[in-house]
Amino acid sequence: MTMSNEPGSLEANGFQNGLTISLELKIDSHKTTIEAGDIKSLTIQQNSFGFDVALRFWVISKKSTDQDPLVSHFVKEAPMDATLSLKRTFERPGSSTDPWVLKGLVYSRELFEQVYPAVNREPVLQREYIIRFADPAQVLWRDHHPVELYVDKSLKDIISAQTDDRVKMSTTWNVATTKHHIHSLALGLEFGKASFYDFLHWFAATRQGFIYFDSEKMKYELSATKKDVGSAQELDPSDLRNTEILFPEVSRVTKTIHNSFAPKTSSAPIKNPASVVGVREDIVLTSPAASVATARKKFEDARETEKEHTLQLTWDRLPTCNIQPGCLIKPSSGAWSSNLMMTGTVYRVFQIHFHAESINQGATDDEGQEANIYKISLTTELEPKNSKSQRGARYQKPAWPLHLEAKIDSTSGGKKDLTYQPLTKSEDAVDTYNLEVGLFKKVKLRAPYRPQTLSNHYYIPLYKGQRVIVELGFQHAEIVRILDWRKGAKQPTDSQSNHLLLGKPDEGHTSMLYGHVDNKAQFTIERDDDGDKQIVELKDGVIVFETS
């Protein structure tokens, strides 16, 4: 764990200030509170979607080892909840800022024990603890790798199925509340490194949505728009050491969506005013439904948002305004030159880098004090209020397809009848079958089946109860393989037979069997309709016709 300042160093960017800090650790039912005097180093990186904290502190046992109330619980594997509250010791005249409250889960622990050989029995009277904690979704959902299939559900339903007392996420975003016939999660480690946390950030980033975390209420929101906290605050230039305007990399690519469907191919470019001729990104689909290519174009259009500049502020003292993610700041007073690019623009805070080290680093220095003096480095990053740029977490892209075994389902005929019941949806222009997936409590869904490698001279539909492999993408499915021979079709190996069995074996069927009897070829056609039977048999020098 790195406890150093990010970015820069305390020597280059630091300032001194008094801070009142309280850290509460809850392990099972046990609670321990650590005050600022014992906290020697603190690093916070906070974004609109979450945070990460590194913290170093001492616990002193003045008389005996047993005086440390934390150590016996700290070594347990039980979840450790952390609540950090931070505020300046004294507000400057004319300013009033909110406490900085971060609640999360500890994911990393270190412990150093100071032994005193000169003291009888060499007791451990001082312990240095180092912890890292983060927002609960980042800690728990980064280890969450579910493989699931949801039918006629929305993303909101999927999120609800993953939530617990620690991780709660709400959404009213229509993209997340719209139901789809199929959602599949292929997040097992055999598919790649993507976790459920990666999946959510991938979903938001690729559909122009945004994830927000309220660090005090410990609640997440998946939203269609960016969230503002409060009204625009005046930025005091005397608070700042340095300001920088950063410009993003400009995309020079022209994307084109191609559909290779042979009867009617199509190509639809996506406009990019900054593109350079000849720099391309081609996306190739194959679907008989034009709506598939249209939906993909709409999807890619939404991603081609203009990326705005950002403002990086390095502070020379604690701000006189609130700077938590979502807070709005406007440099507009007479203290700012009207010729500056940022003057008069309302900016939104989206990232904070904070590092503090106590002036006195000794284990017993300022012991138990509610406030302490720290050397502090503070940098914030802001975007224009009207920005639509994605600034979510870095993520591993989820990988599909997911292959599952299923059975063909049909309501036609009796329970044991080998009937088939394909449905043709005009918009998809392909036969679709009802399936039952036993792995997920016999979930039922619909999926298309195409001729695959068979010649189009054949029409061999899938019958009730047939085992198949269904290939699942995120929001689509397709039957790609047949797993078993139908009852009565397979013949003994020693006959070296080929057999085509059509119809219903127990009621009415037609069989075409080519095999060998006494090493001589024999071809038999048999029609049987509930006892009304006709047979044509061709064998060594003989043609037999039989009816009954």
PDB file of C-alpha atoms in Angstrom, residues 186-472:
ATOM      1  CA  ALA A 186     -21.180 -14.504 -18.156  1.00  0.00           C
ATOM      2  CA  LEU A 187     -18.967 -13.222 -15.354  1.00  0.00           C
ATOM      3  CA  GLY A 188     -17.428 -16.475 -14.164  1.00  0.00           C
ATOM      4  CA  LEU A 189     -13.637 -16.390 -14.158  1.00  0.00           C
ATOM      5  CA  GLU A 190     -13.527 -18.921 -17.009  1.00  0.00           C
ATOM      6  CA  PHE A 191     -14.897 -16.143 -19.248  1.00  0.00           C
ATOM      7  CA  GLY A 192     -12.357 -13.490 -18.259  1.00  0.00           C
ATOM      8  CA  LYS A 193     -11.560 -11.107 -15.429  1.00  0.00           C
ATOM      9  CA  ALA A 194     -14.744  -9.009 -15.539  1.00  0.00           C
ATOM     10  CA  SER A 195     -16.710  -8.871 -12.292  1.00  0.00           C
ATOM     11  CA  PHE A 196     -20.222  -7.601 -11.619  1.00  0.00           C
ATOM     12  CA  TYR A 197     -18.621  -4.247 -10.717  1.00  0.00           C
ATOM     13  CA  ASP A 198     -16.929  -4.159 -14.142  1.00  0.00           C
ATOM     14  CA  PHE A 199     -20.210  -5.154 -15.805  1.00  0.00           C
ATOM     15  CA  LEU A 200     -22.128  -2.237 -14.264  1.00  0.00           C
ATOM     16  CA  HIS A 201     -19.508   0.333 -15.226  1.00  0.00           C
ATOM     17  CA  TRP A 202     -19.306  -1.162 -18.740  1.00  0.00           C
ATOM     18  CA  PHE A 203     -23.095  -0.925 -19.043  1.00  0.00           C
ATOM     19  CA  ALA A 204     -23.158   2.707 -17.901  1.00  0.00           C
ATOM     20  CA  ALA A 205     -20.188   3.751 -20.055  1.00  0.00           C
ATOM     21  CA  THR A 206     -21.490   2.160 -23.252  1.00  0.00           C
ATOM     22  CA  ARG A 207     -25.036   3.492 -22.860  1.00  0.00           C
ATOM     23  CA  GLN A 208     -24.182   7.006 -21.706  1.00  0.00           C
ATOM     24  CA  GLY A 209     -25.271   6.483 -18.120  1.00  0.00           C
ATOM     25  CA  PHE A 210     -23.613   7.487 -14.854  1.00  0.00           C
ATOM     26  CA  ILE A 211     -23.025   5.793 -11.492  1.00  0.00           C
ATOM     27  CA  TYR A 212     -23.102   7.891  -8.315  1.00  0.00           C
ATOM     28  CA  PHE A 213     -22.280   7.023  -4.725  1.00  0.00           C
ATOM     29  CA  ASP A 214     -23.489   8.947  -1.682  1.00  0.00           C
ATOM     30  CA  SER A 215     -20.560   8.359   0.683  1.00  0.00           C
ATOM     31  CA  GLU A 216     -22.542   9.304   3.789  1.00  0.00           C
ATOM     32  CA  LYS A 217     -25.784   7.407   3.107  1.00  0.00           C
ATOM     33  CA  MET A 218     -23.912   4.509   1.426  1.00  0.00           C
ATOM     34  CA  LYS A 219     -26.319   4.446  -1.512  1.00  0.00           C
ATOM     35  CA  TYR A 220     -25.593   4.174  -5.222  1.00  0.00           C
ATOM     36  CA  GLU A 221     -27.621   5.509  -8.117  1.00  0.00           C
ATOM     37  CA  LEU A 222     -27.488   4.535 -11.784  1.00  0.00           C
ATOM     38  CA  SER A 223     -28.649   7.628 -13.623  1.00  0.00           C
ATOM     39  CA  ALA A 224     -29.225   8.993 -17.121  1.00  0.00           C
ATOM     40  CA  THR A 225     -27.843  12.384 -16.086  1.00  0.00           C
ATOM     41  CA  LYS A 226     -25.023  13.761 -13.994  1.00  0.00           C
ATOM     42  CA  LYS A 227     -25.802  14.767 -10.423  1.00  0.00           C
ATOM     43  CA  ASP A 228     -25.119  18.186  -8.912  1.00  0.00           C
ATOM     44  CA  VAL A 229     -24.687  18.845  -5.176  1.00  0.00           C
ATOM     45  CA  GLY A 230     -25.990  22.259  -4.113  1.00  0.00           C
ATOM     46  CA  SER A 231     -25.789  25.523  -6.025  1.00  0.00           C
ATOM     47  CA  ALA A 232     -22.688  27.059  -7.630  1.00  0.00           C
ATOM     48  CA  GLN A 233     -20.132  28.345  -5.090  1.00  0.00           C
ATOM     49  CA  GLU A 234     -17.709  31.162  -5.659  1.00  0.00           C
ATOM     50  CA  LEU A 235     -14.102  30.051  -6.102  1.00  0.00           C
ATOM     51  CA  ASP A 236     -11.595  32.139  -4.157  1.00  0.00           C
ATOM     52  CA  PRO A 237      -8.309  32.415  -6.121  1.00  0.00           C
ATOM     53  CA  SER A 238      -6.355  32.990  -2.914  1.00  0.00           C
ATOM     54  CA  ASP A 239      -7.215  29.378  -1.920  1.00  0.00           C
ATOM     55  CA  LEU A 240      -5.225  28.041  -4.854  1.00  0.00           C
ATOM     56  CA  ARG A 241      -1.572  27.304  -5.505  1.00  0.00           C
ATOM     57  CA  ASN A 242      -2.019  26.370  -9.157  1.00  0.00           C
ATOM     58  CA  THR A 243      -4.651  25.893 -11.899  1.00  0.00           C
ATOM     59  CA  GLU A 244      -4.309  23.833 -15.066  1.00  0.00           C
ATOM     60  CA  ILE A 245      -6.657  23.287 -18.009  1.00  0.00           C
ATOM     61  CA  LEU A 246      -6.358  19.805 -19.497  1.00  0.00           C
ATOM     62  CA  PHE A 247      -7.644  18.851 -22.949  1.00  0.00           C
ATOM     63  CA  PRO A 248      -8.700  15.298 -23.893  1.00  0.00           C
ATOM     64  CA  GLU A 249      -7.396  13.286 -26.814  1.00  0.00           C
ATOM     65  CA  VAL A 250      -9.488  13.902 -29.930  1.00  0.00           C
ATOM     66  CA  SER A 251     -10.906  10.909 -31.809  1.00  0.00           C
ATOM     67  CA  ARG A 252     -10.085  10.965 -35.531  1.00  0.00           C
ATOM     68  CA  VAL A 253     -12.026   7.798 -36.328  1.00  0.00           C
ATOM     69  CA  THR A 254     -15.080   7.356 -38.533  1.00  0.00           C
ATOM     70  CA  LYS A 255     -17.164   4.418 -37.317  1.00  0.00           C
ATOM     71  CA  THR A 256     -19.380   2.515 -39.746  1.00  0.00           C
ATOM     72  CA  ILE A 257     -21.999  -0.109 -38.903  1.00  0.00           C
ATOM     73  CA  HIS A 258     -22.152  -2.821 -41.589  1.00  0.00           C
ATOM     74  CA  ASN A 259     -24.790  -5.553 -41.922  1.00  0.00           C
ATOM     75  CA  SER A 260     -23.592  -8.429 -44.126  1.00  0.00           C
ATOM     76  CA  PHE A 261     -27.066 -10.017 -44.484  1.00  0.00           C
ATOM     77  CA  ALA A 262     -26.806 -11.212 -48.113  1.00  0.00           C
ATOM     78  CA  PRO A 263     -30.304 -10.306 -49.436  1.00  0.00           C
ATOM     79  CA  LYS A 264     -29.883  -6.709 -48.266  1.00  0.00           C
ATOM     80  CA  THR A 265     -26.503  -5.489 -47.059  1.00  0.00           C
ATOM     81  CA  SER A 266     -26.178  -2.059 -45.458  1.00  0.00           C
ATOM     82  CA  SER A 267     -23.518   0.373 -44.232  1.00  0.00           C
ATOM     83  CA  ALA A 268     -24.267   3.329 -41.947  1.00  0.00           C
ATOM     84  CA  PRO A 269     -21.471   5.744 -40.939  1.00  0.00           C
ATOM     85  CA  ILE A 270     -21.499   7.659 -37.656  1.00  0.00           C
ATOM     86  CA  LYS A 271     -20.654  11.342 -37.982  1.00  0.00           C
ATOM     87  CA  ASN A 272     -17.489  12.635 -36.368  1.00  0.00           C
ATOM     88  CA  PRO A 273     -16.579  16.238 -37.301  1.00  0.00           C
ATOM     89  CA  ALA A 274     -13.002  15.689 -36.132  1.00  0.00           C
ATOM     90  CA  SER A 275     -12.365  12.542 -38.181  1.00  0.00           C
ATOM     91  CA  VAL A 276      -9.495  12.173 -40.611  1.00  0.00           C
ATOM     92  CA  VAL A 277     -10.151  10.572 -43.993  1.00  0.00           C
ATOM     93  CA  GLY A 278      -8.979   6.977 -44.060  1.00  0.00           C
ATOM     94  CA  VAL A 279      -9.036   6.414 -40.292  1.00  0.00           C
ATOM     95  CA  ARG A 280     -11.828   3.894 -39.775  1.00  0.00           C
ATOM     96  CA  GLU A 281     -13.430   1.590 -37.280  1.00  0.00           C
ATOM     97  CA  ASP A 282     -15.719  -0.927 -38.971  1.00  0.00           C
ATOM     98  CA  ILE A 283     -18.327  -2.815 -36.958  1.00  0.00           C
ATOM     99  CA  VAL A 284     -19.738  -5.818 -38.853  1.00  0.00           C
ATOM    100  CA  LEU A 285     -23.025  -7.510 -37.963  1.00  0.00           C
ATOM    101  CA  THR A 286     -25.015 -10.256 -39.670  1.00  0.00           C
ATOM    102  CA  SER A 287     -28.767 -10.157 -39.109  1.00  0.00           C
ATOM    103  CA  PRO A 288     -31.861 -10.523 -41.311  1.00  0.00           C
ATOM    104  CA  ALA A 289     -33.538  -7.879 -39.112  1.00  0.00           C
ATOM    105  CA  ALA A 290     -32.593  -4.341 -40.129  1.00  0.00           C
ATOM    106  CA  SER A 291     -33.585  -3.208 -36.627  1.00  0.00           C
ATOM    107  CA  VAL A 292     -30.470  -4.888 -35.209  1.00  0.00           C
ATOM    108  CA  ALA A 293     -28.113  -2.689 -37.245  1.00  0.00           C
ATOM    109  CA  THR A 294     -30.280   0.373 -36.540  1.00  0.00           C
ATOM    110  CA  ALA A 295     -30.131  -0.287 -32.784  1.00  0.00           C
ATOM    111  CA  ARG A 296     -26.349  -0.698 -32.913  1.00  0.00           C
ATOM    112  CA  LYS A 297     -25.971   2.587 -34.791  1.00  0.00           C
ATOM    113  CA  LYS A 298     -28.096   4.349 -32.179  1.00  0.00           C
ATOM    114  CA  PHE A 299     -25.967   2.734 -29.480  1.00  0.00           C
ATOM    115  CA  GLU A 300     -22.694   3.935 -31.068  1.00  0.00           C
ATOM    116  CA  ASP A 301     -24.132   7.411 -31.812  1.00  0.00           C
ATOM    117  CA  ALA A 302     -24.805   7.891 -28.097  1.00  0.00           C
ATOM    118  CA  ARG A 303     -21.172   7.110 -27.292  1.00  0.00           C
ATOM    119  CA  GLU A 304     -19.789   9.731 -29.681  1.00  0.00           C
ATOM    120  CA  THR A 305     -20.221  12.622 -27.263  1.00  0.00           C
ATOM    121  CA  GLU A 306     -17.887  15.591 -27.389  1.00  0.00           C
ATOM    122  CA  LYS A 307     -15.232  15.446 -24.686  1.00  0.00           C
ATOM    123  CA  GLU A 308     -14.669  18.738 -22.889  1.00  0.00           C
ATOM    124  CA  HIS A 309     -11.605  20.145 -21.158  1.00  0.00           C
ATOM    125  CA  THR A 310     -11.111  19.606 -17.429  1.00  0.00           C
ATOM    126  CA  LEU A 311      -9.821  21.937 -14.734  1.00  0.00           C
ATOM    127  CA  GLN A 312      -7.208  20.772 -12.227  1.00  0.00           C
ATOM    128  CA  LEU A 313      -6.902  22.820  -9.045  1.00  0.00           C
ATOM    129  CA  THR A 314      -3.994  22.487  -6.620  1.00  0.00           C
ATOM    130  CA  TRP A 315      -4.952  24.073  -3.312  1.00  0.00           C
ATOM    131  CA  ASP A 316      -2.723  26.232  -1.107  1.00  0.00           C
ATOM    132  CA  ARG A 317      -5.014  25.845   1.905  1.00  0.00           C
ATOM    133  CA  LEU A 318      -8.273  24.125   2.774  1.00  0.00           C
ATOM    134  CA  PRO A 319     -11.006  25.514   0.493  1.00  0.00           C
ATOM    135  CA  THR A 320     -13.617  27.950   1.701  1.00  0.00           C
ATOM    136  CA  CYS A 321     -16.165  26.040  -0.420  1.00  0.00           C
ATOM    137  CA  ASN A 322     -17.369  22.432  -0.446  1.00  0.00           C
ATOM    138  CA  ILE A 323     -15.401  20.315  -2.931  1.00  0.00           C
ATOM    139  CA  GLN A 324     -16.942  16.873  -2.664  1.00  0.00           C
ATOM    140  CA  PRO A 325     -17.837  15.163  -5.969  1.00  0.00           C
ATOM    141  CA  GLY A 326     -20.875  16.812  -7.538  1.00  0.00           C
ATOM    142  CA  CYS A 327     -20.251  20.209  -5.921  1.00  0.00           C
ATOM    143  CA  LEU A 328     -20.445  23.184  -8.297  1.00  0.00           C
ATOM    144  CA  ILE A 329     -17.793  25.905  -8.358  1.00  0.00           C
ATOM    145  CA  LYS A 330     -17.675  29.106 -10.404  1.00  0.00           C
ATOM    146  CA  PRO A 331     -14.690  31.467 -10.740  1.00  0.00           C
ATOM    147  CA  SER A 332     -16.630  34.660 -11.435  1.00  0.00           C
ATOM    148  CA  SER A 333     -15.771  37.370  -8.882  1.00  0.00           C
ATOM    149  CA  GLY A 334     -13.758  40.475  -9.666  1.00  0.00           C
ATOM    150  CA  ALA A 335     -10.703  38.609  -8.383  1.00  0.00           C
ATOM    151  CA  TRP A 336     -10.611  36.636 -11.635  1.00  0.00           C
ATOM    152  CA  SER A 337      -9.465  38.135 -14.934  1.00  0.00           C
ATOM    153  CA  SER A 338     -12.242  38.223 -17.521  1.00  0.00           C
ATOM    154  CA  ASN A 339      -9.681  37.052 -20.093  1.00  0.00           C
ATOM    155  CA  LEU A 340      -9.165  33.678 -18.440  1.00  0.00           C
ATOM    156  CA  MET A 341     -10.782  30.747 -20.239  1.00  0.00           C
ATOM    157  CA  MET A 342     -12.400  29.427 -17.075  1.00  0.00           C
ATOM    158  CA  THR A 343     -13.794  32.712 -15.739  1.00  0.00           C
ATOM    159  CA  GLY A 344     -17.578  32.684 -15.587  1.00  0.00           C
ATOM    160  CA  THR A 345     -17.861  28.936 -16.284  1.00  0.00           C
ATOM    161  CA  VAL A 346     -19.628  26.713 -13.770  1.00  0.00           C
ATOM    162  CA  TYR A 347     -17.593  23.585 -13.047  1.00  0.00           C
ATOM    163  CA  ARG A 348     -18.495  20.329 -11.330  1.00  0.00           C
ATOM    164  CA  VAL A 349     -16.039  18.480  -9.065  1.00  0.00           C
ATOM    165  CA  PHE A 350     -15.586  14.867 -10.190  1.00  0.00           C
ATOM    166  CA  GLN A 351     -12.359  13.756  -8.494  1.00  0.00           C
ATOM    167  CA  ILE A 352     -10.398  14.580  -5.332  1.00  0.00           C
ATOM    168  CA  HIS A 353      -6.839  13.620  -4.314  1.00  0.00           C
ATOM    169  CA  PHE A 354      -6.134  14.285  -0.628  1.00  0.00           C
ATOM    170  CA  HIS A 355      -3.091  13.374   1.443  1.00  0.00           C
ATOM    171  CA  ALA A 356      -2.264  14.360   5.028  1.00  0.00           C
ATOM    172  CA  GLU A 357       0.592  13.477   7.369  1.00  0.00           C
ATOM    173  CA  SER A 358       0.663  14.592  10.973  1.00  0.00           C
ATOM    174  CA  ILE A 359       3.424  17.017  11.911  1.00  0.00           C
ATOM    175  CA  ASN A 360       4.328  14.845  14.906  1.00  0.00           C
ATOM    176  CA  GLN A 361       4.880  11.244  13.783  1.00  0.00           C
ATOM    177  CA  GLY A 362       5.765   9.691  17.144  1.00  0.00           C
ATOM    178  CA  ALA A 363       3.461   6.941  18.382  1.00  0.00           C
ATOM    179  CA  THR A 364       2.658   8.766  21.609  1.00  0.00           C
ATOM    180  CA  ASP A 365       2.616  12.296  20.140  1.00  0.00           C
ATOM    181  CA  ASP A 366      -0.841  13.918  20.482  1.00  0.00           C
ATOM    182  CA  GLU A 367      -2.257  10.598  21.725  1.00  0.00           C
ATOM    183  CA  GLY A 368      -6.063  10.508  21.880  1.00  0.00           C
ATOM    184  CA  GLN A 369      -6.511  14.118  20.723  1.00  0.00           C
ATOM    185  CA  GLU A 370      -9.638  14.852  18.670  1.00  0.00           C
ATOM    186  CA  ALA A 371      -7.699  17.297  16.461  1.00  0.00           C
ATOM    187  CA  ASN A 372      -4.198  17.296  15.028  1.00  0.00           C
ATOM    188  CA  ILE A 373      -1.951  19.440  12.823  1.00  0.00           C
ATOM    189  CA  TYR A 374      -1.244  17.952   9.410  1.00  0.00           C
ATOM    190  CA  LYS A 375       0.865  18.680   6.372  1.00  0.00           C
ATOM    191  CA  ILE A 376      -1.695  18.449   3.565  1.00  0.00           C
ATOM    192  CA  SER A 377      -1.698  18.136  -0.203  1.00  0.00           C
ATOM    193  CA  LEU A 378      -5.029  18.604  -2.004  1.00  0.00           C
ATOM    194  CA  THR A 379      -5.859  18.469  -5.712  1.00  0.00           C
ATOM    195  CA  THR A 380      -9.295  18.444  -7.335  1.00  0.00           C
ATOM    196  CA  GLU A 381     -10.395  17.829 -10.893  1.00  0.00           C
ATOM    197  CA  LEU A 382     -13.456  19.538 -12.342  1.00  0.00           C
ATOM    198  CA  GLU A 383     -15.462  19.452 -15.568  1.00  0.00           C
ATOM    199  CA  PRO A 384     -17.844  21.993 -17.114  1.00  0.00           C
ATOM    200  CA  LYS A 385     -21.347  21.635 -15.652  1.00  0.00           C
ATOM    201  CA  ASN A 386     -22.817  20.789 -19.079  1.00  0.00           C
ATOM    202  CA  SER A 387     -20.303  17.960 -19.646  1.00  0.00           C
ATOM    203  CA  LYS A 388     -21.657  14.623 -20.879  1.00  0.00           C
ATOM    204  CA  SER A 389     -18.286  12.874 -20.867  1.00  0.00           C
ATOM    205  CA  GLN A 390     -17.912   9.493 -19.175  1.00  0.00           C
ATOM    206  CA  ARG A 391     -15.685   9.575 -16.114  1.00  0.00           C
ATOM    207  CA  GLY A 392     -16.524   6.235 -14.550  1.00  0.00           C
ATOM    208  CA  ALA A 393     -14.255   3.559 -13.149  1.00  0.00           C
ATOM    209  CA  ARG A 394     -11.844   1.681 -15.344  1.00  0.00           C
ATOM    210  CA  TYR A 395     -13.350  -1.701 -16.118  1.00  0.00           C
ATOM    211  CA  GLN A 396     -12.667  -5.055 -17.694  1.00  0.00           C
ATOM    212  CA  LYS A 397     -15.020  -5.538 -20.625  1.00  0.00           C
ATOM    213  CA  PRO A 398     -17.400  -8.481 -19.997  1.00  0.00           C
ATOM    214  CA  ALA A 399     -17.037 -11.405 -22.406  1.00  0.00           C
ATOM    215  CA  TRP A 400     -19.749 -13.428 -24.094  1.00  0.00           C
ATOM    216  CA  PRO A 401     -21.061 -15.851 -25.369  1.00  0.00           C
ATOM    217  CA  LEU A 402     -22.289 -18.110 -22.598  1.00  0.00           C
ATOM    218  CA  HIS A 403     -23.153 -21.651 -23.764  1.00  0.00           C
ATOM    219  CA  LEU A 404     -25.800 -23.598 -21.850  1.00  0.00           C
ATOM    220  CA  GLU A 405     -27.651 -26.839 -22.383  1.00  0.00           C
ATOM    221  CA  ALA A 406     -31.418 -26.556 -22.845  1.00  0.00           C
ATOM    222  CA  LYS A 407     -34.391 -28.619 -23.980  1.00  0.00           C
ATOM    223  CA  ILE A 408     -36.885 -27.764 -26.714  1.00  0.00           C
ATOM    224  CA  ASP A 409     -40.330 -27.022 -25.297  1.00  0.00           C
ATOM    225  CA  SER A 410     -43.587 -27.441 -27.229  1.00  0.00           C
ATOM    226  CA  THR A 411     -47.256 -27.315 -26.263  1.00  0.00           C
ATOM    227  CA  SER A 412     -48.287 -29.177 -29.406  1.00  0.00           C
ATOM    228  CA  GLY A 413     -49.401 -32.799 -28.983  1.00  0.00           C
ATOM    229  CA  GLY A 414     -49.138 -35.041 -25.958  1.00  0.00           C
ATOM    230  CA  LYS A 415     -46.478 -34.992 -23.290  1.00  0.00           C
ATOM    231  CA  LYS A 416     -44.334 -37.628 -25.016  1.00  0.00           C
ATOM    232  CA  ASP A 417     -45.102 -36.669 -28.623  1.00  0.00           C
ATOM    233  CA  LEU A 418     -42.070 -35.589 -30.634  1.00  0.00           C
ATOM    234  CA  THR A 419     -43.810 -32.525 -32.025  1.00  0.00           C
ATOM    235  CA  TYR A 420     -42.253 -29.229 -33.002  1.00  0.00           C
ATOM    236  CA  GLN A 421     -43.612 -25.740 -32.701  1.00  0.00           C
ATOM    237  CA  PRO A 422     -41.355 -23.077 -34.226  1.00  0.00           C
ATOM    238  CA  LEU A 423     -42.626 -19.507 -34.154  1.00  0.00           C
ATOM    239  CA  THR A 424     -41.684 -17.018 -36.834  1.00  0.00           C
ATOM    240  CA  LYS A 425     -41.378 -13.388 -35.818  1.00  0.00           C
ATOM    241  CA  SER A 426     -41.732 -11.189 -38.855  1.00  0.00           C
ATOM    242  CA  GLU A 427     -39.190  -8.663 -37.575  1.00  0.00           C
ATOM    243  CA  ASP A 428     -36.550 -11.374 -37.076  1.00  0.00           C
ATOM    244  CA  ALA A 429     -37.407 -13.432 -40.163  1.00  0.00           C
ATOM    245  CA  VAL A 430     -36.217 -16.629 -38.476  1.00  0.00           C
ATOM    246  CA  ASP A 431     -37.808 -19.619 -36.723  1.00  0.00           C
ATOM    247  CA  THR A 432     -37.801 -19.256 -32.932  1.00  0.00           C
ATOM    248  CA  TYR A 433     -38.252 -22.068 -30.422  1.00  0.00           C
ATOM    249  CA  ASN A 434     -39.318 -22.189 -26.801  1.00  0.00           C
ATOM    250  CA  LEU A 435     -36.586 -23.567 -24.548  1.00  0.00           C
ATOM    251  CA  GLU A 436     -36.270 -24.774 -20.992  1.00  0.00           C
ATOM    252  CA  VAL A 437     -32.932 -24.228 -19.209  1.00  0.00           C
ATOM    253  CA  GLY A 438     -32.763 -26.617 -16.277  1.00  0.00           C
ATOM    254  CA  LEU A 439     -29.663 -25.100 -14.645  1.00  0.00           C
ATOM    255  CA  PHE A 440     -31.568 -21.949 -13.648  1.00  0.00           C
ATOM    256  CA  LYS A 441     -34.666 -23.557 -12.080  1.00  0.00           C
ATOM    257  CA  LYS A 442     -36.082 -24.501 -15.481  1.00  0.00           C
ATOM    258  CA  VAL A 443     -36.122 -20.960 -16.816  1.00  0.00           C
ATOM    259  CA  LYS A 444     -38.030 -20.731 -20.101  1.00  0.00           C
ATOM    260  CA  LEU A 445     -36.985 -18.494 -22.977  1.00  0.00           C
ATOM    261  CA  ARG A 446     -37.203 -18.124 -26.753  1.00  0.00           C
ATOM    262  CA  ALA A 447     -34.283 -18.486 -29.139  1.00  0.00           C
ATOM    263  CA  PRO A 448     -33.941 -18.725 -32.937  1.00  0.00           C
ATOM    264  CA  TYR A 449     -32.509 -21.701 -34.826  1.00  0.00           C
ATOM    265  CA  ARG A 450     -30.980 -21.373 -38.281  1.00  0.00           C
ATOM    266  CA  PRO A 451     -30.075 -24.172 -40.752  1.00  0.00           C
ATOM    267  CA  GLN A 452     -26.453 -24.008 -39.521  1.00  0.00           C
ATOM    268  CA  THR A 453     -24.285 -26.347 -41.670  1.00  0.00           C
ATOM    269  CA  LEU A 454     -27.167 -28.265 -43.257  1.00  0.00           C
ATOM    270  CA  SER A 455     -28.007 -27.635 -46.896  1.00  0.00           C
ATOM    271  CA  ASN A 456     -31.103 -25.492 -47.350  1.00  0.00           C
ATOM    272  CA  HIS A 457     -32.676 -28.411 -49.273  1.00  0.00           C
ATOM    273  CA  TYR A 458     -33.460 -29.928 -45.884  1.00  0.00           C
ATOM    274  CA  TYR A 459     -36.024 -28.741 -43.379  1.00  0.00           C
ATOM    275  CA  ILE A 460     -35.470 -30.596 -40.132  1.00  0.00           C
ATOM    276  CA  PRO A 461     -37.091 -28.745 -37.221  1.00  0.00           C
ATOM    277  CA  LEU A 462     -36.287 -29.333 -33.570  1.00  0.00           C
ATOM    278  CA  TYR A 463     -38.688 -31.566 -31.687  1.00  0.00           C
ATOM    279  CA  LYS A 464     -40.027 -31.459 -28.151  1.00  0.00           C
ATOM    280  CA  GLY A 465     -37.515 -32.569 -25.516  1.00  0.00           C
ATOM    281  CA  GLN A 466     -34.514 -32.387 -27.823  1.00  0.00           C
ATOM    282  CA  ARG A 467     -31.284 -31.407 -26.057  1.00  0.00           C
ATOM    283  CA  VAL A 468     -29.535 -28.427 -27.594  1.00  0.00           C
ATOM    284  CA  ILE A 469     -26.822 -25.903 -26.823  1.00  0.00           C
ATOM    285  CA  VAL A 470     -28.070 -22.323 -26.674  1.00  0.00           C
ATOM    286  CA  GLU A 471     -25.558 -19.515 -27.165  1.00  0.00           C
ATOM    287  CA  LEU A 472     -26.286 -16.477 -25.014  1.00  0.00           C
TER     288      LEU A 472
END
